[in-house]
Amino acid sequence: MAFKWKRQENDIARVVPKSQVGGFFRKDIILSPNEKAAMIKNGEVQETVDEGKLRVGGILKPGNIGKDVDVALMDTSPKDLQWIQTELWTLDNQKVGCSGLLRFRIQEPKRFFQMLYSYTTPDKKGERILSVEDIYDRLESETITLVLEPEVRKESVEKLYGNRDLRLKLENELEMRLKSTLSLWGLETLKYTVKWDIGSYGEVMQATNDFNTTEELAELDTLAVEGDSERRGREDVAELRADNASTAAQNDFERSQQYKDVTSQLELEKLQHEADMREAREAIALKEELKLTKARGMRAELEVEQDMKDREHGRDIEYLKTITESGGADAAKVVTEGREYGKMSAAQLEALAKVRQSEMIAKEDKVRFMMDVEDRERADSYRRQGLDAAMMGAAHGKTSPTVRKCSGCGSTVPAEASFCSQCGKQLSGN
């Protein structure tokens, strides 16, 4: 038994569970031209089958699909969709209409299958059916209304009637939106037309004039009401002023007097402040003058003191120069030391004398020690020389004196020495 899947002429897709296909011995689905079938398992398309006969089960021949598998049947022939929008309101509150033809077909079955599952609900038997009317409902709510209504609302009916470029702009934008939406659903746009229902030019002008007249009358009514309210308000204000004229005059006089008193007080405070500032500036100027005078006096004292020091220093230099030229550097040293000693106290002089005495004693001890060392070394040298001479005399069988005494200081010197190492006296020859 063959299974015909379309229930109505406008059906474009249907999901049929395997259990709903008729037939006991054989379960076949006949695919006419421009029809496709998709095997669905766990919500995903496993494969697609083009036109022909599809066997899904039966006792004699189990078929070529497994258990718990649905079949999505799709009509890929072109479909015409007549769309219409009868209530589009312009900026001046005039109603216009717009209609057209949209021809499309299924281009990508897998993507269209996603739309089929997204925009349909299964019935009690588990079947899903998608018709051209369902697609139109989605396009009307998601695309056509969202494009036309806000754009038409921005323009007046007169501008929409006489501006063909504006209408073409709206048509192109709607076409672009429709193609984009249909492409997301796996559908291809084949034809697109638009027809505007704006009415005749006379009706448009009459509607425009009626609108303007209505607006002007409403504005005049509003102005009349506002004028009456304003006139009554002025009358109420005049009556209130007449009733409170004496009180207002008295209050104005009191405020004027109070203003004058405050102004006078501010003027007095300002004059007093200026006098205080002037005295302060004079005091500051006097203080600065005193500082300058004091600084000048201190500078004069410093100059006198420096001049005296320079003169004293000049006298000292002259005195030292005279001493140096007459007595030499030693006399200048003695004078300098004498001046330094003259500045010291008795205790300092005593301490300095002790230091000098200690230095002299240490120096004398050092000289004495060095002389002793030299004497010992000289005696050793003489002894070695005597021994050497004795050994040489013994070797030659002839003896000669090896040392002799200085006739000046009596010190022992080598026999061959020409001068005394102690006093430096020249020794006579042998």
Tab-separated table of C-alpha atoms in Angstrom:
chain	number	residue	atom	x	y	z
A	1	MET	CA	0.000	0.000	0.000
A	2	ALA	CA	1.484	3.338	-1.057
A	3	PHE	CA	1.495	6.314	1.349
A	4	LYS	CA	0.558	9.795	0.100
A	5	TRP	CA	1.938	12.287	2.562
A	6	LYS	CA	0.201	15.568	1.610
A	7	ARG	CA	-3.009	16.392	3.416
A	8	GLN	CA	-3.564	19.827	1.813
A	9	GLU	CA	-2.270	21.567	-1.292
A	10	ASN	CA	-0.328	24.218	0.667
A	11	ASP	CA	1.568	21.719	2.824
A	12	ILE	CA	5.306	22.100	2.268
A	13	ALA	CA	6.737	19.642	4.795
A	14	ARG	CA	5.572	16.832	7.099
A	15	VAL	CA	7.304	14.631	9.632
A	16	VAL	CA	5.753	11.137	9.778
A	17	PRO	CA	6.738	8.461	12.326
A	18	LYS	CA	7.323	5.017	10.841
A	19	SER	CA	4.416	3.630	12.803
A	20	GLN	CA	1.963	5.980	11.028
A	21	VAL	CA	2.743	4.657	7.545
A	22	GLY	CA	-0.116	2.391	6.389
A	23	GLY	CA	0.398	-1.170	5.222
A	24	PHE	CA	0.814	-4.559	6.889
A	25	PHE	CA	2.852	-6.622	4.496
A	26	ARG	CA	4.592	-3.650	2.853
A	27	LYS	CA	4.995	-0.010	3.917
A	28	ASP	CA	5.892	2.197	0.980
A	29	ILE	CA	6.088	5.991	0.605
A	30	ILE	CA	5.773	7.337	-2.920
A	31	LEU	CA	7.860	10.465	-3.683
A	32	SER	CA	6.552	12.497	-6.585
A	33	PRO	CA	8.750	14.874	-8.648
A	34	ASN	CA	10.027	17.856	-6.643
A	35	GLU	CA	9.683	15.902	-3.406
A	36	LYS	CA	12.375	14.778	-0.993
A	37	ALA	CA	12.476	12.588	2.093
A	38	ALA	CA	14.878	12.902	5.013
A	39	MET	CA	15.615	10.101	7.471
A	40	ILE	CA	15.527	11.463	11.003
A	41	LYS	CA	17.008	9.703	13.984
A	42	ASN	CA	17.352	11.262	17.431
A	43	GLY	CA	16.419	14.669	15.996
A	44	GLU	CA	19.121	14.708	13.295
A	45	VAL	CA	18.961	14.129	9.551
A	46	GLN	CA	20.805	10.943	8.642
A	47	GLU	CA	20.302	11.037	4.865
A	48	THR	CA	18.014	12.468	2.161
A	49	VAL	CA	16.218	10.572	-0.632
A	50	ASP	CA	15.022	12.092	-3.919
A	51	GLU	CA	11.877	11.201	-5.888
A	52	GLY	CA	10.794	7.552	-6.194
A	53	LYS	CA	9.429	4.917	-3.829
A	54	LEU	CA	10.745	4.618	-0.290
A	55	ARG	CA	10.074	1.346	1.578
A	56	VAL	CA	10.009	1.817	5.334
A	57	GLY	CA	8.799	-1.616	6.580
A	58	GLY	CA	6.352	-4.512	6.464
A	59	ILE	CA	6.222	-8.196	7.323
A	60	LEU	CA	7.375	-9.412	3.941
A	61	LYS	CA	10.026	-6.764	3.407
A	62	PRO	CA	11.239	-4.956	6.525
A	63	GLY	CA	12.442	-1.965	4.528
A	64	ASN	CA	15.705	-0.058	4.483
A	65	ILE	CA	15.388	2.088	7.634
A	66	GLY	CA	15.680	0.968	11.213
A	67	LYS	CA	13.346	1.072	14.145
A	68	ASP	CA	12.327	4.350	15.874
A	69	VAL	CA	13.125	6.406	12.782
A	70	ASP	CA	10.962	9.296	11.501
A	71	VAL	CA	10.653	10.437	7.898
A	72	ALA	CA	10.544	14.137	6.977
A	73	LEU	CA	8.796	14.623	3.625
A	74	MET	CA	9.399	17.982	1.869
A	75	ASP	CA	7.956	19.568	-1.275
A	76	THR	CA	10.790	21.299	-3.190
A	77	SER	CA	8.576	22.824	-5.903
A	78	PRO	CA	8.199	26.638	-6.028
A	79	LYS	CA	5.556	28.072	-3.700
A	80	ASP	CA	3.726	31.377	-4.066
A	81	LEU	CA	2.914	33.388	-0.997
A	82	GLN	CA	0.522	36.324	-1.249
A	83	TRP	CA	1.327	38.748	1.545
A	84	ILE	CA	-0.550	41.900	2.506
A	85	GLN	CA	-0.358	44.661	5.096
A	86	THR	CA	-3.538	46.745	5.141
A	87	GLU	CA	-2.917	48.947	8.189
A	88	LEU	CA	0.256	50.985	7.859
A	89	TRP	CA	-0.011	54.423	9.472
A	90	THR	CA	1.929	57.412	8.179
A	91	LEU	CA	3.340	60.371	10.079
A	92	ASP	CA	0.119	62.379	9.522
A	93	ASN	CA	-2.027	59.461	10.769
A	94	GLN	CA	-3.183	58.299	7.315
A	95	LYS	CA	-3.703	54.596	6.662
A	96	VAL	CA	-2.006	53.021	3.637
A	97	GLY	CA	-1.674	49.446	2.469
A	98	CYS	CA	1.013	47.301	0.904
A	99	SER	CA	0.853	43.839	-0.663
A	100	GLY	CA	2.861	41.602	-2.934
A	101	LEU	CA	3.897	38.167	-4.139
A	102	LEU	CA	6.754	36.106	-2.730
A	103	ARG	CA	7.813	32.942	-4.582
A	104	PHE	CA	10.277	30.568	-2.934
A	105	ARG	CA	11.372	26.946	-2.744
A	106	ILE	CA	13.412	24.638	-0.536
A	107	GLN	CA	17.131	24.937	-1.305
A	108	GLU	CA	18.851	23.283	1.674
A	109	PRO	CA	16.754	20.401	3.093
A	110	LYS	CA	18.850	19.975	6.234
A	111	ARG	CA	18.553	23.647	7.217
A	112	PHE	CA	14.842	23.645	6.343
A	113	PHE	CA	14.444	20.596	8.554
A	114	GLN	CA	15.697	22.696	11.486
A	115	MET	CA	12.978	25.273	10.744
A	116	LEU	CA	10.431	22.454	10.544
A	117	TYR	CA	11.315	21.298	14.061
A	118	SER	CA	11.620	24.852	15.418
A	119	TYR	CA	8.255	26.252	14.236
A	120	THR	CA	5.972	23.198	14.537
A	121	THR	CA	4.660	21.096	17.375
A	122	PRO	CA	3.826	17.407	17.115
A	123	ASP	CA	0.221	16.251	17.337
A	124	LYS	CA	-1.049	13.288	19.299
A	125	LYS	CA	0.275	10.877	16.688
A	126	GLY	CA	3.727	12.476	16.686
A	127	GLU	CA	3.332	14.102	13.267
A	128	ARG	CA	4.543	17.625	12.379
A	129	ILE	CA	3.083	19.606	9.469
A	130	LEU	CA	4.405	22.901	8.025
A	131	SER	CA	2.361	24.831	5.463
A	132	VAL	CA	2.856	27.978	3.388
A	133	GLU	CA	0.521	29.819	5.776
A	134	ASP	CA	2.805	28.939	8.689
A	135	ILE	CA	5.776	30.411	6.828
A	136	TYR	CA	3.750	33.555	6.035
A	137	ASP	CA	2.818	33.981	9.694
A	138	ARG	CA	6.490	33.858	10.648
A	139	LEU	CA	7.515	36.272	7.890
A	140	GLU	CA	4.740	38.694	8.773
A	141	SER	CA	5.631	38.832	12.471
A	142	GLU	CA	9.425	38.668	12.156
A	143	THR	CA	10.164	40.604	8.955
A	144	ILE	CA	7.362	42.371	7.056
A	145	THR	CA	5.798	44.165	10.013
A	146	LEU	CA	9.161	45.080	11.556
A	147	VAL	CA	10.363	46.665	8.306
A	148	LEU	CA	7.292	48.427	6.891
A	149	GLU	CA	5.537	49.785	9.973
A	150	PRO	CA	8.430	51.844	11.491
A	151	GLU	CA	9.630	53.118	8.103
A	152	VAL	CA	6.167	54.195	6.881
A	153	ARG	CA	5.487	55.844	10.242
A	154	LYS	CA	8.410	58.229	9.620
A	155	GLU	CA	6.932	59.731	6.416
A	156	SER	CA	3.750	61.616	5.522
A	157	VAL	CA	1.242	60.191	3.049
A	158	GLU	CA	1.925	63.015	0.581
A	159	LYS	CA	5.667	62.350	0.574
A	160	LEU	CA	5.082	58.607	0.275
A	161	TYR	CA	2.730	59.169	-2.653
A	162	GLY	CA	4.978	61.460	-4.655
A	163	ASN	CA	8.401	59.977	-3.849
A	164	ARG	CA	9.048	56.848	-5.892
A	165	ASP	CA	12.645	56.610	-4.649
A	166	LEU	CA	11.369	56.375	-1.091
A	167	ARG	CA	9.049	53.513	-2.017
A	168	LEU	CA	11.861	51.725	-3.853
A	169	LYS	CA	14.070	52.129	-0.813
A	170	LEU	CA	11.412	50.526	1.390
A	171	GLU	CA	10.857	47.732	-1.135
A	172	ASN	CA	14.592	46.982	-1.421
A	173	GLU	CA	15.037	46.892	2.328
A	174	LEU	CA	12.044	44.559	2.705
A	175	GLU	CA	13.364	42.302	-0.063
A	176	MET	CA	16.782	42.129	1.565
A	177	ARG	CA	15.232	41.244	4.922
A	178	LEU	CA	12.989	38.588	3.371
A	179	LYS	CA	15.857	36.967	1.459
A	180	SER	CA	18.017	36.954	4.569
A	181	THR	CA	15.294	35.355	6.686
A	182	LEU	CA	14.396	32.756	4.052
A	183	SER	CA	18.089	31.917	3.561
A	184	LEU	CA	18.420	31.217	7.275
A	185	TRP	CA	15.509	28.785	6.944
A	186	GLY	CA	17.075	27.005	3.932
A	187	LEU	CA	14.667	28.611	1.404
A	188	GLU	CA	15.543	30.335	-1.876
A	189	THR	CA	13.704	33.479	-3.051
A	190	LEU	CA	12.590	33.194	-6.689
A	191	LYS	CA	10.300	36.194	-7.161
A	192	TYR	CA	9.366	39.265	-5.173
A	193	THR	CA	6.801	41.972	-6.008
A	194	VAL	CA	5.342	44.905	-4.093
A	195	LYS	CA	2.137	46.883	-4.668
A	196	TRP	CA	1.239	49.997	-2.691
A	197	ASP	CA	-2.342	50.964	-1.838
A	198	ILE	CA	-2.052	54.707	-1.184
A	199	GLY	CA	-5.179	55.905	-3.017
A	200	SER	CA	-5.578	58.621	-5.601
A	201	TYR	CA	-3.739	61.908	-5.427
A	202	GLY	CA	-6.972	63.768	-4.722
A	203	GLU	CA	-7.736	61.535	-1.782
A	204	VAL	CA	-4.186	62.033	-0.511
A	205	MET	CA	-4.464	65.812	-0.753
A	206	GLN	CA	-7.924	65.753	0.820
A	207	ALA	CA	-6.612	63.639	3.666
A	208	THR	CA	-3.666	66.017	4.063
A	209	ASN	CA	-5.926	69.067	4.074
A	210	ASP	CA	-8.311	67.442	6.515
A	211	PHE	CA	-5.433	66.605	8.772
A	212	ASN	CA	-4.038	70.140	8.605
A	213	THR	CA	-7.483	71.638	9.166
A	214	THR	CA	-8.099	69.375	12.118
A	215	GLU	CA	-4.756	70.271	13.600
A	216	GLU	CA	-5.344	74.015	13.104
A	217	LEU	CA	-8.821	73.842	14.635
A	218	ALA	CA	-7.509	71.866	17.566
A	219	GLU	CA	-4.720	74.410	17.989
A	220	LEU	CA	-7.201	77.306	17.830
A	221	ASP	CA	-9.376	75.611	20.424
A	222	THR	CA	-6.337	75.118	22.612
A	223	LEU	CA	-5.332	78.762	22.161
A	224	ALA	CA	-8.845	79.900	23.002
A	225	VAL	CA	-8.872	77.841	26.159
A	226	GLU	CA	-5.403	79.105	27.055
A	227	GLY	CA	-6.492	82.703	26.332
A	228	ASP	CA	-9.497	82.404	28.615
A	229	SER	CA	-7.350	80.890	31.341
A	230	GLU	CA	-4.733	83.615	30.924
A	231	ARG	CA	-7.375	86.396	30.979
A	232	ARG	CA	-8.942	85.009	34.123
A	233	GLY	CA	-5.492	84.705	35.654
A	234	ARG	CA	-4.678	88.353	34.874
A	235	GLU	CA	-7.984	89.456	36.364
A	236	ASP	CA	-7.306	87.447	39.514
A	237	VAL	CA	-3.831	88.927	39.778
A	238	ALA	CA	-5.190	92.468	39.323
A	239	GLU	CA	-7.774	91.933	42.063
A	240	LEU	CA	-5.173	90.466	44.372
A	241	ARG	CA	-2.840	93.411	43.740
A	242	ALA	CA	-5.647	95.892	44.374
A	243	ASP	CA	-6.489	94.203	47.671
A	244	ASN	CA	-2.872	94.082	48.799
A	245	ALA	CA	-1.690	97.434	47.369
A	246	SER	CA	-1.225	99.214	50.730
A	247	THR	CA	0.437	96.220	52.354
A	248	ALA	CA	2.724	95.783	49.337
A	249	ALA	CA	3.679	99.469	49.355
A	250	GLN	CA	4.541	99.311	53.052
A	251	ASN	CA	6.542	96.138	52.550
A	252	ASP	CA	8.365	97.724	49.609
A	253	PHE	CA	9.202	100.794	51.735
A	254	GLU	CA	10.484	98.635	54.599
A	255	ARG	CA	12.558	96.530	52.195
A	256	SER	CA	13.956	99.715	50.630
A	257	GLN	CA	14.917	101.109	54.018
A	258	GLN	CA	16.441	97.824	55.074
A	259	TYR	CA	18.403	97.726	51.811
A	260	LYS	CA	19.679	101.267	52.413
A	261	ASP	CA	20.714	100.411	55.992
A	262	VAL	CA	22.559	97.312	54.859
A	263	THR	CA	24.221	99.278	52.028
A	264	SER	CA	25.356	102.004	54.458
A	265	GLN	CA	26.709	99.408	56.881
A	266	LEU	CA	28.605	97.723	54.084
A	267	GLU	CA	30.052	101.051	52.951
A	268	LEU	CA	31.235	101.824	56.506
A	269	GLU	CA	32.788	98.385	56.849
A	270	LYS	CA	34.434	98.824	53.485
A	271	LEU	CA	35.920	102.214	54.466
A	272	GLN	CA	37.116	100.831	57.786
A	273	HIS	CA	38.649	97.844	56.074
A	274	GLU	CA	40.422	100.112	53.572
A	275	ALA	CA	41.791	102.266	56.439
A	276	ASP	CA	43.029	99.151	58.256
A	277	MET	CA	44.670	97.909	55.095
A	278	ARG	CA	46.316	101.286	54.500
A	279	GLU	CA	47.704	101.359	58.073
A	280	ALA	CA	48.932	97.800	57.696
A	281	ARG	CA	50.705	98.637	54.440
A	282	GLU	CA	52.310	101.711	56.068
A	283	ALA	CA	53.462	99.623	59.049
A	284	ILE	CA	54.926	97.010	56.695
A	285	ALA	CA	56.698	99.731	54.712
A	286	LEU	CA	58.100	101.254	57.952
A	287	LYS	CA	59.271	97.842	59.115
A	288	GLU	CA	61.002	97.242	55.779
A	289	GLU	CA	62.674	100.667	56.030
A	290	LEU	CA	63.927	99.867	59.549
A	291	LYS	CA	65.310	96.580	58.305
A	292	LEU	CA	67.102	98.334	55.458
A	293	THR	CA	68.534	100.978	57.859
A	294	LYS	CA	69.733	98.306	60.265
A	295	ALA	CA	71.259	96.347	57.405
A	296	ARG	CA	73.057	99.460	56.174
A	297	GLY	CA	74.447	100.139	59.704
A	298	MET	CA	75.633	96.537	60.086
A	299	ARG	CA	77.219	96.725	56.673
A	300	ALA	CA	79.061	99.949	57.607
A	301	GLU	CA	80.308	98.351	60.866
A	302	LEU	CA	81.463	95.267	58.978
A	303	GLU	CA	83.248	97.441	56.447
A	304	VAL	CA	85.038	99.415	59.231
A	305	GLU	CA	85.989	96.181	61.029
A	306	GLN	CA	87.235	94.626	57.820
A	307	ASP	CA	89.214	97.792	57.018
A	308	MET	CA	90.860	97.659	60.465
A	309	LYS	CA	91.717	93.989	59.995
A	310	ASP	CA	93.141	94.709	56.563
A	311	ARG	CA	95.284	97.510	57.994
A	312	GLU	CA	96.512	95.343	60.871
A	313	HIS	CA	97.302	92.556	58.451
A	314	GLY	CA	99.183	95.016	56.262
A	315	ARG	CA	101.220	96.215	59.213
A	316	ASP	CA	102.003	92.602	60.156
A	317	ILE	CA	103.073	91.821	56.617
A	318	GLU	CA	105.244	94.921	56.533
A	319	TYR	CA	106.741	94.087	59.926
A	320	LEU	CA	107.495	90.520	58.911
A	321	LYS	CA	108.979	91.741	55.675
A	322	THR	CA	111.266	94.128	57.587
A	323	ILE	CA	112.319	91.413	60.044
A	324	THR	CA	112.885	88.925	57.251
A	325	GLU	CA	115.021	91.333	55.300
A	326	SER	CA	117.042	92.386	58.392
A	327	GLY	CA	117.299	89.180	60.502
A	328	GLY	CA	116.448	86.371	58.135
A	329	ALA	CA	113.908	83.560	58.343
A	330	ASP	CA	114.972	82.543	61.875
A	331	ALA	CA	114.150	85.976	63.262
A	332	ALA	CA	110.720	85.851	61.567
A	333	LYS	CA	110.135	82.422	63.058
A	334	VAL	CA	111.118	83.681	66.516
A	335	VAL	CA	108.777	86.671	66.181
A	336	THR	CA	105.921	84.467	65.000
A	337	GLU	CA	106.403	82.038	67.851
A	338	GLY	CA	106.656	84.921	70.284
A	339	ARG	CA	103.273	86.242	69.115
A	340	GLU	CA	101.746	82.807	69.434
A	341	TYR	CA	103.202	82.419	72.933
A	342	GLY	CA	101.870	85.873	73.835
A	343	LYS	CA	98.336	84.636	73.098
A	344	MET	CA	98.713	81.561	75.402
A	345	SER	CA	97.895	81.352	79.100
A	346	ALA	CA	100.403	80.386	81.827
A	347	ALA	CA	99.105	76.830	81.995
A	348	GLN	CA	99.392	76.432	78.235
A	349	LEU	CA	102.955	77.810	78.276
A	350	GLU	CA	103.916	75.450	81.124
A	351	ALA	CA	102.441	72.471	79.267
A	352	LEU	CA	104.220	73.514	76.060
A	353	ALA	CA	107.534	73.857	77.960
A	354	LYS	CA	107.137	70.372	79.388
A	355	VAL	CA	106.423	68.994	75.909
A	356	ARG	CA	109.479	70.746	74.491
A	357	GLN	CA	111.640	69.500	77.401
A	358	SER	CA	110.403	65.944	76.854
A	359	GLU	CA	111.201	66.248	73.151
A	360	MET	CA	114.737	67.536	73.921
A	361	ILE	CA	115.363	64.738	76.413
A	362	ALA	CA	114.117	62.162	73.936
A	363	LYS	CA	116.280	63.665	71.231
A	364	GLU	CA	119.366	63.672	73.461
A	365	ASP	CA	118.724	60.052	74.519
A	366	LYS	CA	118.407	59.088	70.885
A	367	VAL	CA	121.668	60.873	69.988
A	368	ARG	CA	123.460	59.293	72.933
A	369	PHE	CA	122.170	55.848	71.957
A	370	MET	CA	123.234	56.345	68.373
A	371	MET	CA	126.716	57.509	69.467
A	372	ASP	CA	127.082	54.425	71.685
A	373	VAL	CA	126.068	52.219	68.786
A	374	GLU	CA	128.525	53.943	66.484
A	375	ASP	CA	131.289	53.635	69.110
A	376	ARG	CA	130.676	49.921	69.489
A	377	GLU	CA	130.566	49.416	65.751
A	378	ARG	CA	133.740	51.475	65.314
A	379	ALA	CA	135.531	49.538	68.089
A	380	ASP	CA	134.500	46.265	66.462
A	381	SER	CA	135.691	47.535	63.112
A	382	TYR	CA	139.038	48.588	64.586
A	383	ARG	CA	139.416	45.253	66.302
A	384	ARG	CA	138.695	43.376	63.075
A	385	GLN	CA	141.095	45.603	61.194
A	386	GLY	CA	143.808	45.012	63.826
A	387	LEU	CA	143.322	41.291	63.606
A	388	ASP	CA	143.470	41.434	59.860
A	389	ALA	CA	146.631	43.529	59.942
A	390	ALA	CA	148.257	41.194	62.483
A	391	MET	CA	147.466	38.234	60.324
A	392	MET	CA	148.861	39.950	57.276
A	393	GLY	CA	152.031	41.005	59.163
A	394	ALA	CA	152.549	37.531	60.409
A	395	ALA	CA	152.212	36.323	56.875
A	396	HIS	CA	154.816	38.828	55.560
A	397	GLY	CA	157.092	38.660	58.601
A	398	LYS	CA	156.770	42.420	59.018
A	399	THR	CA	154.497	44.373	61.415
A	400	SER	CA	153.073	47.890	61.089
A	401	PRO	CA	150.654	49.960	63.239
A	402	THR	CA	146.979	49.543	62.208
A	403	VAL	CA	145.418	52.426	64.248
A	404	ARG	CA	146.458	55.780	65.534
A	405	LYS	CA	145.004	58.623	67.568
A	406	CYS	CA	143.634	61.942	66.344
A	407	SER	CA	145.734	64.864	67.520
A	408	GLY	CA	142.593	67.016	67.754
A	409	CYS	CA	140.105	65.004	69.782
A	410	GLY	CA	142.172	61.926	70.775
A	411	SER	CA	139.841	59.451	69.074
A	412	THR	CA	141.224	56.225	67.658
A	413	VAL	CA	141.170	56.113	63.876
A	414	PRO	CA	142.546	53.652	61.287
A	415	ALA	CA	146.174	54.134	60.387
A	416	GLU	CA	145.384	54.720	56.710
A	417	ALA	CA	142.597	57.320	57.445
A	418	SER	CA	143.267	60.883	56.215
A	419	PHE	CA	140.555	62.587	58.340
A	420	CYS	CA	139.095	62.049	61.803
A	421	SER	CA	135.620	60.596	61.764
A	422	GLN	CA	134.732	62.468	64.976
A	423	CYS	CA	135.972	66.010	64.563
A	424	GLY	CA	136.824	66.004	60.867
A	425	LYS	CA	140.451	67.210	61.358
A	426	GLN	CA	142.920	66.319	58.650
A	427	LEU	CA	145.499	63.840	59.824
A	428	SER	CA	149.144	64.106	58.937
A	429	GLY	CA	150.774	61.422	56.883
A	430	ASN	CA	153.109	58.748	58.178
